[in-house]
Coordinates of C-alpha atoms and ligand atoms in Angstrom, one line a residue:
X1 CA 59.6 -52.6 -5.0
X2 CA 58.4 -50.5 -1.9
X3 CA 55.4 -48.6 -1.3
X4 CA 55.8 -45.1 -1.6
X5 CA 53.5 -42.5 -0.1
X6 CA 53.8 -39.2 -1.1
X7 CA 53.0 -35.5 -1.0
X8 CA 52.7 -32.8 -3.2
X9 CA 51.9 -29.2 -2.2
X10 CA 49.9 -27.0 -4.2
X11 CA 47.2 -28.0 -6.9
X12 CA 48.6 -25.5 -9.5
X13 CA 50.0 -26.1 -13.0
X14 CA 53.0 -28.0 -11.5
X15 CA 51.1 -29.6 -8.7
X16 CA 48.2 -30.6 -11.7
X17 CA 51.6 -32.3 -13.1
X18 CA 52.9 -33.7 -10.7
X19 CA 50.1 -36.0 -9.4
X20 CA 49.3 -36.9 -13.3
X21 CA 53.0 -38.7 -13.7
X22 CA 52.7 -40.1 -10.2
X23 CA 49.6 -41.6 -11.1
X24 CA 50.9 -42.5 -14.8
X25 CA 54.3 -44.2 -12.8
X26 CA 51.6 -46.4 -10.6
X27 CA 52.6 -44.3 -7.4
X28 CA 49.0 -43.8 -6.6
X29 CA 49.3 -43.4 -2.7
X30 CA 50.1 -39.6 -2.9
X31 CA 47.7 -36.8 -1.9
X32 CA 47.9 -32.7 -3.3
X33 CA 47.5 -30.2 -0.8
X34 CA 46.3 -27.0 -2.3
X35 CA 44.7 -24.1 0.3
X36 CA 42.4 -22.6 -1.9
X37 CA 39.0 -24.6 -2.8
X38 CA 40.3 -24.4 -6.9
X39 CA 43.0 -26.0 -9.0
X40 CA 44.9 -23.6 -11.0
X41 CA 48.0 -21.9 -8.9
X42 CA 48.6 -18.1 -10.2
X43 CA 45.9 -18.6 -13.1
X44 CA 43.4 -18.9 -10.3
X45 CA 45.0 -16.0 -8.5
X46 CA 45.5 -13.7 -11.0
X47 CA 42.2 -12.1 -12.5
X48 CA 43.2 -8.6 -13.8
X49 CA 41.9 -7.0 -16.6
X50 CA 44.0 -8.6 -20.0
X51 CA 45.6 -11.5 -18.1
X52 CA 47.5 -13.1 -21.0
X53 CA 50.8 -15.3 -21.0
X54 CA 53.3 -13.8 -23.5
X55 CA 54.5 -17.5 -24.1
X56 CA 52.5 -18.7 -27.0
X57 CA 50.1 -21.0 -25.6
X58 CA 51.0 -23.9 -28.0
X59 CA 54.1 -24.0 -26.0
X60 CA 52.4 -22.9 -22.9
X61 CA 50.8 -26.6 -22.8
X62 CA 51.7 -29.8 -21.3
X63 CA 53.1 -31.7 -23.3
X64 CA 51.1 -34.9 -22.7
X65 CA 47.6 -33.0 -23.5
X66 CA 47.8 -30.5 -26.5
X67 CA 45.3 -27.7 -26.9
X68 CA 43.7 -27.2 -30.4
X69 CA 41.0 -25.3 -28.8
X70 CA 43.4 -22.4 -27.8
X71 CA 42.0 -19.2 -29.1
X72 CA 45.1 -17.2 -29.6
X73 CA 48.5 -17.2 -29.8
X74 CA 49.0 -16.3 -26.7
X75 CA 45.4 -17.0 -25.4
X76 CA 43.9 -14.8 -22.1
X77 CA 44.4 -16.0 -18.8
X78 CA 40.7 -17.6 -17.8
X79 CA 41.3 -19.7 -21.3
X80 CA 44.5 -21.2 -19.5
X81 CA 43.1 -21.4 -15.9
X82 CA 40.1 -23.4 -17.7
X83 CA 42.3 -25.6 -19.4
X84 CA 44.2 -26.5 -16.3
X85 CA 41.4 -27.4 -15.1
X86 CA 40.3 -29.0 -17.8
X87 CA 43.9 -31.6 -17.8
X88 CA 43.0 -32.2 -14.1
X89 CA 40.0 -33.5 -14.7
X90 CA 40.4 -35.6 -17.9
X91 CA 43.3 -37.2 -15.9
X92 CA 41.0 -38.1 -12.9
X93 CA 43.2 -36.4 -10.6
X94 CA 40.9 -34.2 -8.6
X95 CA 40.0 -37.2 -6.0
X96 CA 43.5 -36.6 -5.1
X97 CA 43.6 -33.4 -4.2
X98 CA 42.9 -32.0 -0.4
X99 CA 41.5 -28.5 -1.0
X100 CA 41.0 -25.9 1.5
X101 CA 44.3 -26.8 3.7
X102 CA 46.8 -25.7 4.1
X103 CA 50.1 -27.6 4.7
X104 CA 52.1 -25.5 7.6
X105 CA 55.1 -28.0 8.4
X106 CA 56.7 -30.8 6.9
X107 CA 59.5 -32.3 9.3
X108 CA 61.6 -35.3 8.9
X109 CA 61.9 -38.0 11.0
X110 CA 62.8 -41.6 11.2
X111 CA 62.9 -41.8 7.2
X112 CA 59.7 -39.8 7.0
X113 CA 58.0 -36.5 6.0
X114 CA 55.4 -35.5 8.8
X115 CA 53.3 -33.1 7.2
X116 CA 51.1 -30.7 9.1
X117 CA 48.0 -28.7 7.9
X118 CA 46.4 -25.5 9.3
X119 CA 43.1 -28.0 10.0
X120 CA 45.4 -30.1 12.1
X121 CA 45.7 -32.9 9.5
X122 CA 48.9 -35.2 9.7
X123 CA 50.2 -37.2 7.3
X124 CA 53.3 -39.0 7.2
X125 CA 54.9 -39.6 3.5
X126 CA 58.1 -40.8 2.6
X127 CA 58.3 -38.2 -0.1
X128 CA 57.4 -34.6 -0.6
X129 CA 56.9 -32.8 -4.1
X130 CA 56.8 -28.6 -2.9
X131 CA 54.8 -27.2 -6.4
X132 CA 54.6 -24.2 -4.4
X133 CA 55.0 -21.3 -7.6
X134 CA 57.5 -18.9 -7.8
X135 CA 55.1 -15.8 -8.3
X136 CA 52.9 -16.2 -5.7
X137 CA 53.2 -13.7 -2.5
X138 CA 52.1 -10.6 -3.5
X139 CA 54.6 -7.7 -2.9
X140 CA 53.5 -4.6 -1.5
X141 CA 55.4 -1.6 -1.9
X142 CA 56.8 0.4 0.5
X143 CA 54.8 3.8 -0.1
X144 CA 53.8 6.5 2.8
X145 CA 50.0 7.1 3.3
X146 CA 48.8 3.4 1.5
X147 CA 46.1 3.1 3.8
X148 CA 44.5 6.6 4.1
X149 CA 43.5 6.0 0.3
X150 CA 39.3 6.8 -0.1
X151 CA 39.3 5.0 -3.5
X152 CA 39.7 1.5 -3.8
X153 CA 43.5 -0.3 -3.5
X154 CA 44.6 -3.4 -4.6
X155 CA 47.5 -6.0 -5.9
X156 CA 47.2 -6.7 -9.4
X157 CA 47.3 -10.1 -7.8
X158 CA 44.1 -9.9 -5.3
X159 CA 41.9 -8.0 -8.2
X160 CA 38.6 -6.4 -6.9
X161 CA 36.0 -7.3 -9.6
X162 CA 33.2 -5.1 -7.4
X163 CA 34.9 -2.2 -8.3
X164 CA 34.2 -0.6 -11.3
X165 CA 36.6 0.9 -13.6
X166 CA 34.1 2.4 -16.3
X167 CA 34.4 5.7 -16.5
X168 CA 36.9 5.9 -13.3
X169 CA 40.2 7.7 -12.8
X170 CA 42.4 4.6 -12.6
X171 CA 46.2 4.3 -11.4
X172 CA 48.3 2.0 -11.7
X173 CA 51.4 1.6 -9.9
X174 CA 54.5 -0.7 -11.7
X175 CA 55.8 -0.8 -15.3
X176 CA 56.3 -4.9 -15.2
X177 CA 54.5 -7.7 -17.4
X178 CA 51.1 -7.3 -15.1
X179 CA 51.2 -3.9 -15.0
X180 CA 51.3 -3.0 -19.0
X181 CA 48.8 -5.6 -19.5
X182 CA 46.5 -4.1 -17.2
X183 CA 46.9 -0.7 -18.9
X184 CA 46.3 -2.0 -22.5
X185 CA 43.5 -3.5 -21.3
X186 CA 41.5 -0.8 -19.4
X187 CA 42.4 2.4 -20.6
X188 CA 39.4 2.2 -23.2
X189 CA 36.9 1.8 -20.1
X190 CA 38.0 4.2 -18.0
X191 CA 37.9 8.6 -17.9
X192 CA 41.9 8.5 -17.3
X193 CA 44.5 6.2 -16.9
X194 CA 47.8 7.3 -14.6
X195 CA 50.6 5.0 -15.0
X196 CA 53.3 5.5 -12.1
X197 CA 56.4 4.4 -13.9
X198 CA 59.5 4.1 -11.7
X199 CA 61.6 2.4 -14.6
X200 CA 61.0 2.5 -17.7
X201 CA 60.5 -1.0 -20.0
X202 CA 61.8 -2.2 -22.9
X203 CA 59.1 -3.6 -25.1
X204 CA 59.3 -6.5 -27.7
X205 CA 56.5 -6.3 -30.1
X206 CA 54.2 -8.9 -30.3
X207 CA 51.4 -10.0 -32.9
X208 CA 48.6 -12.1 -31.4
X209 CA 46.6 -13.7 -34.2
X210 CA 43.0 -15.8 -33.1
X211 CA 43.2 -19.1 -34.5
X212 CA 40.2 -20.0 -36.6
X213 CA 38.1 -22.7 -36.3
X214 CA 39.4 -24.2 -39.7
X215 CA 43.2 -24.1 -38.0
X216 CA 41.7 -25.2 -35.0
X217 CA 39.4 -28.3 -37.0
X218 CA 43.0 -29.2 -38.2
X219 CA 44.9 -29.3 -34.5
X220 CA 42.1 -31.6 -34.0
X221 CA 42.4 -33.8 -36.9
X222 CA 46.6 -34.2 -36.7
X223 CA 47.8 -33.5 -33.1
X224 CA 51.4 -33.7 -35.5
X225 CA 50.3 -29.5 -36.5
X226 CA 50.4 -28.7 -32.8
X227 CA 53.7 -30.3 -32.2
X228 CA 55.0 -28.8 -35.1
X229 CA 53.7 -25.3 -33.5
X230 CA 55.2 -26.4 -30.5
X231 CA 58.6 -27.2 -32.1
X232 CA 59.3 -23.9 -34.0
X233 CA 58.1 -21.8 -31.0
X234 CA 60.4 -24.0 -29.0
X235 CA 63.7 -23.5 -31.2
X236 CA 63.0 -19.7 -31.2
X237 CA 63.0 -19.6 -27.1
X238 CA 66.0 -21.7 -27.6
X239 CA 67.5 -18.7 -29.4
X240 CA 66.4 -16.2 -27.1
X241 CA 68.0 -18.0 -24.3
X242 CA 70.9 -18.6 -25.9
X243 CA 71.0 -14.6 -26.7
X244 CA 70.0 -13.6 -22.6
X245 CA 72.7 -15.7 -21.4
X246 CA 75.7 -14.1 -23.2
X247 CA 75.0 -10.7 -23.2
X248 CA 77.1 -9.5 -26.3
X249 CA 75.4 -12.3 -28.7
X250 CA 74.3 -11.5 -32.1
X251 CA 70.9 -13.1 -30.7
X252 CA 70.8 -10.5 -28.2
X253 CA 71.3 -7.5 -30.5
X254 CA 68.8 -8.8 -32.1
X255 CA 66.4 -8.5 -29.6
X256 CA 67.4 -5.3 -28.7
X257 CA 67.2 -3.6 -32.3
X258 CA 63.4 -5.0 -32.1
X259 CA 62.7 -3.0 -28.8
X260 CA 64.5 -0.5 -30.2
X261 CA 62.7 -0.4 -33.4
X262 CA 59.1 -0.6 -31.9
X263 CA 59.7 2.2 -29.5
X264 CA 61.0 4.7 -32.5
X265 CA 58.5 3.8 -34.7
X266 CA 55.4 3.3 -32.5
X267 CA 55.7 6.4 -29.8
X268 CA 55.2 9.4 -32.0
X269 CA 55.4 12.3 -29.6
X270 CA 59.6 12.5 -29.2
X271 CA 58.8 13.9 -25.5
X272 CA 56.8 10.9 -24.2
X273 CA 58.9 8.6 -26.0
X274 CA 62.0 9.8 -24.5
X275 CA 60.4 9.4 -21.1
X276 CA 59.4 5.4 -22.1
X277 CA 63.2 5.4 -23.1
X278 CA 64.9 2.9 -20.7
X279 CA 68.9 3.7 -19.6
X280 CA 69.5 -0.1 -19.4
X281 CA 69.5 -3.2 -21.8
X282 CA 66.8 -4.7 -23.3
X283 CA 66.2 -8.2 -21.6
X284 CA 68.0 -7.3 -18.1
X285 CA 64.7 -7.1 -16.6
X286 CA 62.3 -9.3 -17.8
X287 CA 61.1 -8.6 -21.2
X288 CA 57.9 -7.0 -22.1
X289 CA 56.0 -8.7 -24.8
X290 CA 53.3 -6.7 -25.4
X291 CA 51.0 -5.8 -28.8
X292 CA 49.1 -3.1 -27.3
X293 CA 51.3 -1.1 -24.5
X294 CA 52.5 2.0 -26.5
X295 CA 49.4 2.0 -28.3
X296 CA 47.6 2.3 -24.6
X297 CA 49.6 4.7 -23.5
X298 CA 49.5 7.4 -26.5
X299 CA 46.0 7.0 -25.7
X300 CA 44.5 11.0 -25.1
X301 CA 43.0 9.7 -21.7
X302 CA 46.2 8.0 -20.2
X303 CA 49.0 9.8 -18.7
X304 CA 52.5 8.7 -17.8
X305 CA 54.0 10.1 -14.5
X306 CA 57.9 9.6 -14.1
X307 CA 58.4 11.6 -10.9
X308 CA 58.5 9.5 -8.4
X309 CA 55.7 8.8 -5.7
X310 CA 56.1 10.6 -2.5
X311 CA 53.1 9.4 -0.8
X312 CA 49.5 7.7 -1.3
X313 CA 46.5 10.4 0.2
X314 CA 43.3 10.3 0.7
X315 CA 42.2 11.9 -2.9
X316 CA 45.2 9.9 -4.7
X317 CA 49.0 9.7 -5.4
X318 CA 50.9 12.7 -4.6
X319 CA 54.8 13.0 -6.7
X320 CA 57.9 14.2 -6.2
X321 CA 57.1 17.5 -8.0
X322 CA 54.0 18.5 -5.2
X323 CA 51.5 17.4 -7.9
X324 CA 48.2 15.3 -6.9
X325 CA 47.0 12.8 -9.3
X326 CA 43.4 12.4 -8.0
X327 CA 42.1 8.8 -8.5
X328 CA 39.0 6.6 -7.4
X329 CA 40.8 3.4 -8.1
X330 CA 44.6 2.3 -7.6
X331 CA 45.8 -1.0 -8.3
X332 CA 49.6 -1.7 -7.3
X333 CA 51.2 -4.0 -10.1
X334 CA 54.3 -4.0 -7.6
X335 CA 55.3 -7.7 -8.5
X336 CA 55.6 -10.4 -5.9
X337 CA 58.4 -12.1 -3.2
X338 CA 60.3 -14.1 -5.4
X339 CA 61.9 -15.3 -2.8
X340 CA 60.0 -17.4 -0.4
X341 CA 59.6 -20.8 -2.7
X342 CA 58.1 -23.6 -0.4
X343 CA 58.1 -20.9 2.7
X344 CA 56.2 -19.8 5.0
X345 CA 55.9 -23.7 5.4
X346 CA 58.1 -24.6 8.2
X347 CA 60.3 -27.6 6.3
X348 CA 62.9 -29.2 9.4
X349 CA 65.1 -31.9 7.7
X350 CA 67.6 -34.2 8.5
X351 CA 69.0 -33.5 12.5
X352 CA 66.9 -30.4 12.6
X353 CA 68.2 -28.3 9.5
X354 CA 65.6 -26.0 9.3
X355 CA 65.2 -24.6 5.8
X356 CA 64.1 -20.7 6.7
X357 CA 68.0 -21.1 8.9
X358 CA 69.8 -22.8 5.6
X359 CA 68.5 -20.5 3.6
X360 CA 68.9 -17.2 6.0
X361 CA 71.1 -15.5 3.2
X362 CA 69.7 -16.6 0.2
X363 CA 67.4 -19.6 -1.2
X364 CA 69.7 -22.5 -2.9
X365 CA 69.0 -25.7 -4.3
X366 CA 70.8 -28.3 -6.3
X367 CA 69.7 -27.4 -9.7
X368 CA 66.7 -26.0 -8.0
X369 CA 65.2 -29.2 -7.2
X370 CA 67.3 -30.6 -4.1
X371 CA 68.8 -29.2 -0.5
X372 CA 71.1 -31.1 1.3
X373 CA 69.9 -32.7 4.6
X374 CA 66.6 -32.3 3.3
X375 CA 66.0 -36.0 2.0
X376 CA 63.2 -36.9 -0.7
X377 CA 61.8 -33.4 -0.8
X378 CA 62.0 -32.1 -4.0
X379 CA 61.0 -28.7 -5.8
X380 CA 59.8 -27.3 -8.9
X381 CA 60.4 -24.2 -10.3
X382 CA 62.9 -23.8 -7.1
X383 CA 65.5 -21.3 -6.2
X384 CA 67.8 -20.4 -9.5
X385 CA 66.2 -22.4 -12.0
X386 CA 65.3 -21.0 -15.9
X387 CA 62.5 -17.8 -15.2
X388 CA 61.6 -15.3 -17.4
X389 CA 60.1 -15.6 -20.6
X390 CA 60.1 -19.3 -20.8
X391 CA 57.8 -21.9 -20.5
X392 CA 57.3 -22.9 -17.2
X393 CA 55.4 -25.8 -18.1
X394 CA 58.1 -27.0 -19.3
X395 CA 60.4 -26.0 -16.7
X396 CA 58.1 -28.1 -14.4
X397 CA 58.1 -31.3 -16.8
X398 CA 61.3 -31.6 -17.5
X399 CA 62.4 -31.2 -13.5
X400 CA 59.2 -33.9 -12.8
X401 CA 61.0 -36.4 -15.1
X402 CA 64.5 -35.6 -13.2
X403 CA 62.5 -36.3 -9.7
X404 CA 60.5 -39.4 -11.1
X405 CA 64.0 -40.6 -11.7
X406 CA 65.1 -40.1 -7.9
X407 CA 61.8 -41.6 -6.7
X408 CA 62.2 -44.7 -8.7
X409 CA 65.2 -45.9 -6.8
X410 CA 63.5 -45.0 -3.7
X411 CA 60.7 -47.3 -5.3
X412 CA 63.4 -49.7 -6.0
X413 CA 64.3 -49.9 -2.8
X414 CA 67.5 -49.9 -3.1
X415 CA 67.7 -47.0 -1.4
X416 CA 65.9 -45.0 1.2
X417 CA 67.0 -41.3 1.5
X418 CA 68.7 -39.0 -1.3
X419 CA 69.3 -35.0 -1.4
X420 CA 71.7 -33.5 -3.2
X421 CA 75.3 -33.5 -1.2
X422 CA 76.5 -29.8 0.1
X423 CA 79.7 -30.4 -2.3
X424 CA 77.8 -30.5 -5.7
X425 CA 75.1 -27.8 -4.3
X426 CA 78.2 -25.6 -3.7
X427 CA 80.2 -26.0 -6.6
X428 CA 77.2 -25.8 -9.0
X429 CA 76.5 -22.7 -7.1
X430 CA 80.2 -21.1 -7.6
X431 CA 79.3 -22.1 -11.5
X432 CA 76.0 -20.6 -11.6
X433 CA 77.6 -17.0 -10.4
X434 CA 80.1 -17.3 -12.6
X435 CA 78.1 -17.8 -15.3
X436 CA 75.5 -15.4 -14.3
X437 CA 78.1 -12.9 -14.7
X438 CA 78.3 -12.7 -18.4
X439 CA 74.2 -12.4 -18.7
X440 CA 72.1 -9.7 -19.7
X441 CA 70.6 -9.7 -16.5
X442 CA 73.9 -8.3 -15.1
X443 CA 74.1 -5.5 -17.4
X444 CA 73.0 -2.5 -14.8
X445 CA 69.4 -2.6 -13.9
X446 CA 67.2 -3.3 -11.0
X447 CA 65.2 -6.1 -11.2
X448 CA 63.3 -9.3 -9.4
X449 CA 65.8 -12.0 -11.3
X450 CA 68.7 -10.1 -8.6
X451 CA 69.6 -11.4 -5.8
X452 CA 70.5 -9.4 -2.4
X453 CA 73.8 -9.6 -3.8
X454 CA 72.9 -8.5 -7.4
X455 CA 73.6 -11.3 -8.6
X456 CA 70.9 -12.8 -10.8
X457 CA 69.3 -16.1 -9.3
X458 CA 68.6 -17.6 -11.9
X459 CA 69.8 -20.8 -14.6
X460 CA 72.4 -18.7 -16.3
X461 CA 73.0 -21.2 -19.2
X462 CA 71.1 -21.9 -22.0
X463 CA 68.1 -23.8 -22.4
X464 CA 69.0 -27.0 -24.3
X465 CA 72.0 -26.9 -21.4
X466 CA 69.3 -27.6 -18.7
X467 CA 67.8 -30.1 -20.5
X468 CA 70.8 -32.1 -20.5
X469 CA 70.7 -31.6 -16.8
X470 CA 67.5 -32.5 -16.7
X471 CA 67.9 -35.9 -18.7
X472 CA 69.1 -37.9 -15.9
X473 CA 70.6 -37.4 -12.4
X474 CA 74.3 -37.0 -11.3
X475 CA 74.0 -39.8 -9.0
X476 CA 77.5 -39.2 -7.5
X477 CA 76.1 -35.9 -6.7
X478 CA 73.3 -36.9 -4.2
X479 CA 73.9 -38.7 -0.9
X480 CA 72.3 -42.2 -0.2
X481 CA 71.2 -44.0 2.6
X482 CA 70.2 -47.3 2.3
Ligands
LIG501 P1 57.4 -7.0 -11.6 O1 57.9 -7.4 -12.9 O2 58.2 -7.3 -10.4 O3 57.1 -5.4 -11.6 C1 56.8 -4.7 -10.5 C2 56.7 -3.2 -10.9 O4 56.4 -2.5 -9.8 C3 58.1 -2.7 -11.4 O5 57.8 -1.8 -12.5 C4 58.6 -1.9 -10.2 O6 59.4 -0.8 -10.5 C5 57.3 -1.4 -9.7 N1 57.4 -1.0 -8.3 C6 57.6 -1.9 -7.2 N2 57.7 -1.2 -6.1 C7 57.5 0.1 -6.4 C8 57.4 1.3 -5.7 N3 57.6 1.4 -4.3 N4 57.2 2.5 -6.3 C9 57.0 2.5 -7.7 N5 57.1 1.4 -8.4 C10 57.3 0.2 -7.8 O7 55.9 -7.6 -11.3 P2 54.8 -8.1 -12.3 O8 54.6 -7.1 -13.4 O9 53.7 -8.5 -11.5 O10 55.5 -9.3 -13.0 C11 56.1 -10.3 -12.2 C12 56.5 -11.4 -13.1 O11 55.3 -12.2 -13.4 C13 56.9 -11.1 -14.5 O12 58.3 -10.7 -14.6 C14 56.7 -12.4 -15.2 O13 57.7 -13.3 -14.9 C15 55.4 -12.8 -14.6 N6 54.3 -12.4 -15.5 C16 54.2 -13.0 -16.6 C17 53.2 -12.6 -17.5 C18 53.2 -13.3 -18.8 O14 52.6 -12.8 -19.7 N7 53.8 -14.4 -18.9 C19 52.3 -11.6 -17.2 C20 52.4 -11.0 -15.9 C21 53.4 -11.4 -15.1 P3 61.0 -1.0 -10.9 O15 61.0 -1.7 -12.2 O16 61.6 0.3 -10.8 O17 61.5 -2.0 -9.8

């Protein structure tokens, strides 16, 4: 056996993971570096009003500490930030983390990760988990005039709690998951509500029951009732991604006469509903799940513009049509850079491959988790893997136990360097496209699953295929030295 140190960067819900299973596997000589002073990744980020995860929350759970304190089906966001916080600190894996750095470089050398913080900090690892997030630079949009706002502007994702929304005229810029979460949430508080709506959403309705302490008492009792919560919501994302992936299933028609259904039945005025009438597929951009959004915006007090936005002034958003929509606050639910993964850290593998250069056209990993050249640095929730309206947390587990898999013959010793090899990257890659052909998410539609291509970069297959994947590594896929 060999002593392995090792890295992992970023202290959110996969870095919390992460360092639990090292420590569980008896790799103990590992430290997390996480920038912000908090555990808790886009749960700590993320503060807007009605911050909710439209994955159940049974499901939304690791599966080594199930909740039966969670409040809701799908439980508010400060319930789910507390819990991760919670899991770190039942696991004793706080004295591990190295907050308030950040880590700027990693770069390989002589078998080893040199790893570089802001504060000048160097360590040297022989392995490097990036638990960097997917959703986590915010994305400004490209609008005229964002600065000579008087009111107050923000990302949905850097939310200004000084500001007050009671009684203000509030706008809201985006028609994603954040955005129609914020608008269900606020438009009771404040005089108007102006939701800028460049594309109109397909929304899957939703019931959110509150569990009651009796249900809860019984979670308690039998942790078997949670798993069996667990289980059916499981099988019924199994469906669903079996349904996304091959756009003209029965399980996809399914979906869409739901959508469909909600929108006829719950938008009464034939004009607005027309303009919340999307000209795509339901599911080719990430599916709304929402209990509240159509009730929100028949509200008398909220108002939905569809011209689109010419410029931000000083007294609000001006449209297309001349028309000024005065506002005091503006809060641009524009989504984030799906792009950047483990970036702007400055990885440099093997003979100098520097990952912002391999990755110039696009990002691309070997089933999201591996890059040739870059040896014992491995992802989660990396470039193409399973997004959208999935659990992530269990995205991240099941990847964890793939890479706990390629660590232990590093352990072993029996070997001392693996990535993936450029062949299976590439021909995994010609599969992925093919595949991602025949998915909803190529049906006609703009959205942040596309790549510059179009092409959606993302797993394309279903689920219960990337557990399989998952299960146990390809070894004639990766490249060993010894
Ligand atoms: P998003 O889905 O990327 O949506 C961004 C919105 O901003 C879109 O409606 C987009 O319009 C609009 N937009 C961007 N630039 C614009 C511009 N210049 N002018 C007008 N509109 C503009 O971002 P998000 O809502 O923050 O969600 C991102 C992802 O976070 C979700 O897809 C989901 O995976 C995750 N999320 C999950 C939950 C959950 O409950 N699990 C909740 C929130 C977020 P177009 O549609 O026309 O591009």
């Amino acid at each position: 056996m060999r002593e392995l140190r090792l890295a992992v960067i970023g202290a959110g819900m996969a870095g919390i993971l992460s360092a639990i299973k090292l420590k569980q596997a008896g790799l103990v000589d590992f430290t997390v570096y996480e920038k912000a002073d908090r555990v808790g990744g886009t749960w700590r980020e993320n503060t807007y009003p009605g911050l909710s995860c439209d994955v159940p929350s049974h499901l939304y759970s690791y599966s080594f500490a199930l909740n039966p304190d969670w409040s809701h089906l799908y439980s508010p966001g400060e319930e789910i930030e507390a819990y991760f916080e919670r899991v770190a600190v039942d696991h004793d894996v706080l004295s591990h983390i190295r907050f308030g750095d950040e880590v700027v470089s990693c770069t390989f050398s002589d078998g080893h990760w040199l790893l570089t913080t802001a504060a000048g900090v160097t360590d040297h690892v022989d392995v490097v988990i990036a638990a960097t997030g997917v959703l986590h630079h915010p994305k400004y949009p490209d609008i005229a005039g964002l600065d000579s706002f008087d009111g107050a502007l923000f990302h949905s994702a850097r939310w200004d709690h000084d500001v007050t929304l009671d009684g203000a005229r509030l706008g809201v810029i985006g028609t994603g998951s954040t955005a129609m979460q914020i608008v269900a949430a606020t438009v009771d508080r404040v005089d108007t509500l102006t939701l800028f709506q460049r594309t109109a959403q397909w929304v899957m309705p939703a019931v959110n029951p509150a569990y009651s302490p009796e249900e809860q008492k019984a979670f308690r009792a039998d942790r078997g009732l949670m798993e069996n919560v667990r289980h059916s919501v499981a099988e019924l994302f199994d469906h669903f991604s079996d349904g996304i992936v091959r756009a003209d299933s029965p399980e996809m028609k399914m979906i869409e006469t739901f959508c469909l259904d909600n929108l006829e039945k719950s938008v009464t005025d034939p004009v607005l509903r027309e303009r919340l009438r999307p000209d795509y597929r339901a599911a080719c951009k990430r599916l709304i799940v929402s209990t509240n959004f159509y009730d929100a915006i028949q509200k008398p007090n909220a108002v939905l513009v569809t011209d689109g936005i010419e410029a931000v002034e000083g007294a609000g958003v001006r449209t297309a049509d001349g028309w000024l929509h005065p506002l005091d606050v503006l809060v641009l639910a524009t989504g984030f850079q799906v792009d950047a993964f483990v970036r702007p850290v400055k990885v440099v593998g093997r003979h100098g491959a520097d990952l912002d250069r391999v990755w110039a056209d696009r990002p691309q990993a070997y089933l999201s988790i591996s890059v040739p050249d870059f040896p014992n640095f491995f992802m989660l929730n990396g470039p193409n893997g399973p997004v959208g309206n999935f659990s992530l947390v269990e995205v991240a587990e099941l990847q964890l136990g793939y890479i706990l898999q390629l660590v232990d013959r590093l352990r072993s010793g029996a070997i001392r360097e693996i990535s993936a090899t450029e062949k299976a990257m590439s021909e995994l890659e010609s599969a992925r496209v093919e595949a991602a052909a025949t998915t909803i998410w190529s049906t006609g539609c703009r959205s942040w699953y596309l790549d510059d291509r179009g092409i959606p970069a993302v797993w394309p297959w279903p689920f219960s295929q990337f557990r399989t994947e998952m299960a146990a590594p390809k070894w004639e896929d990766y490249e060993v030295l010894s």
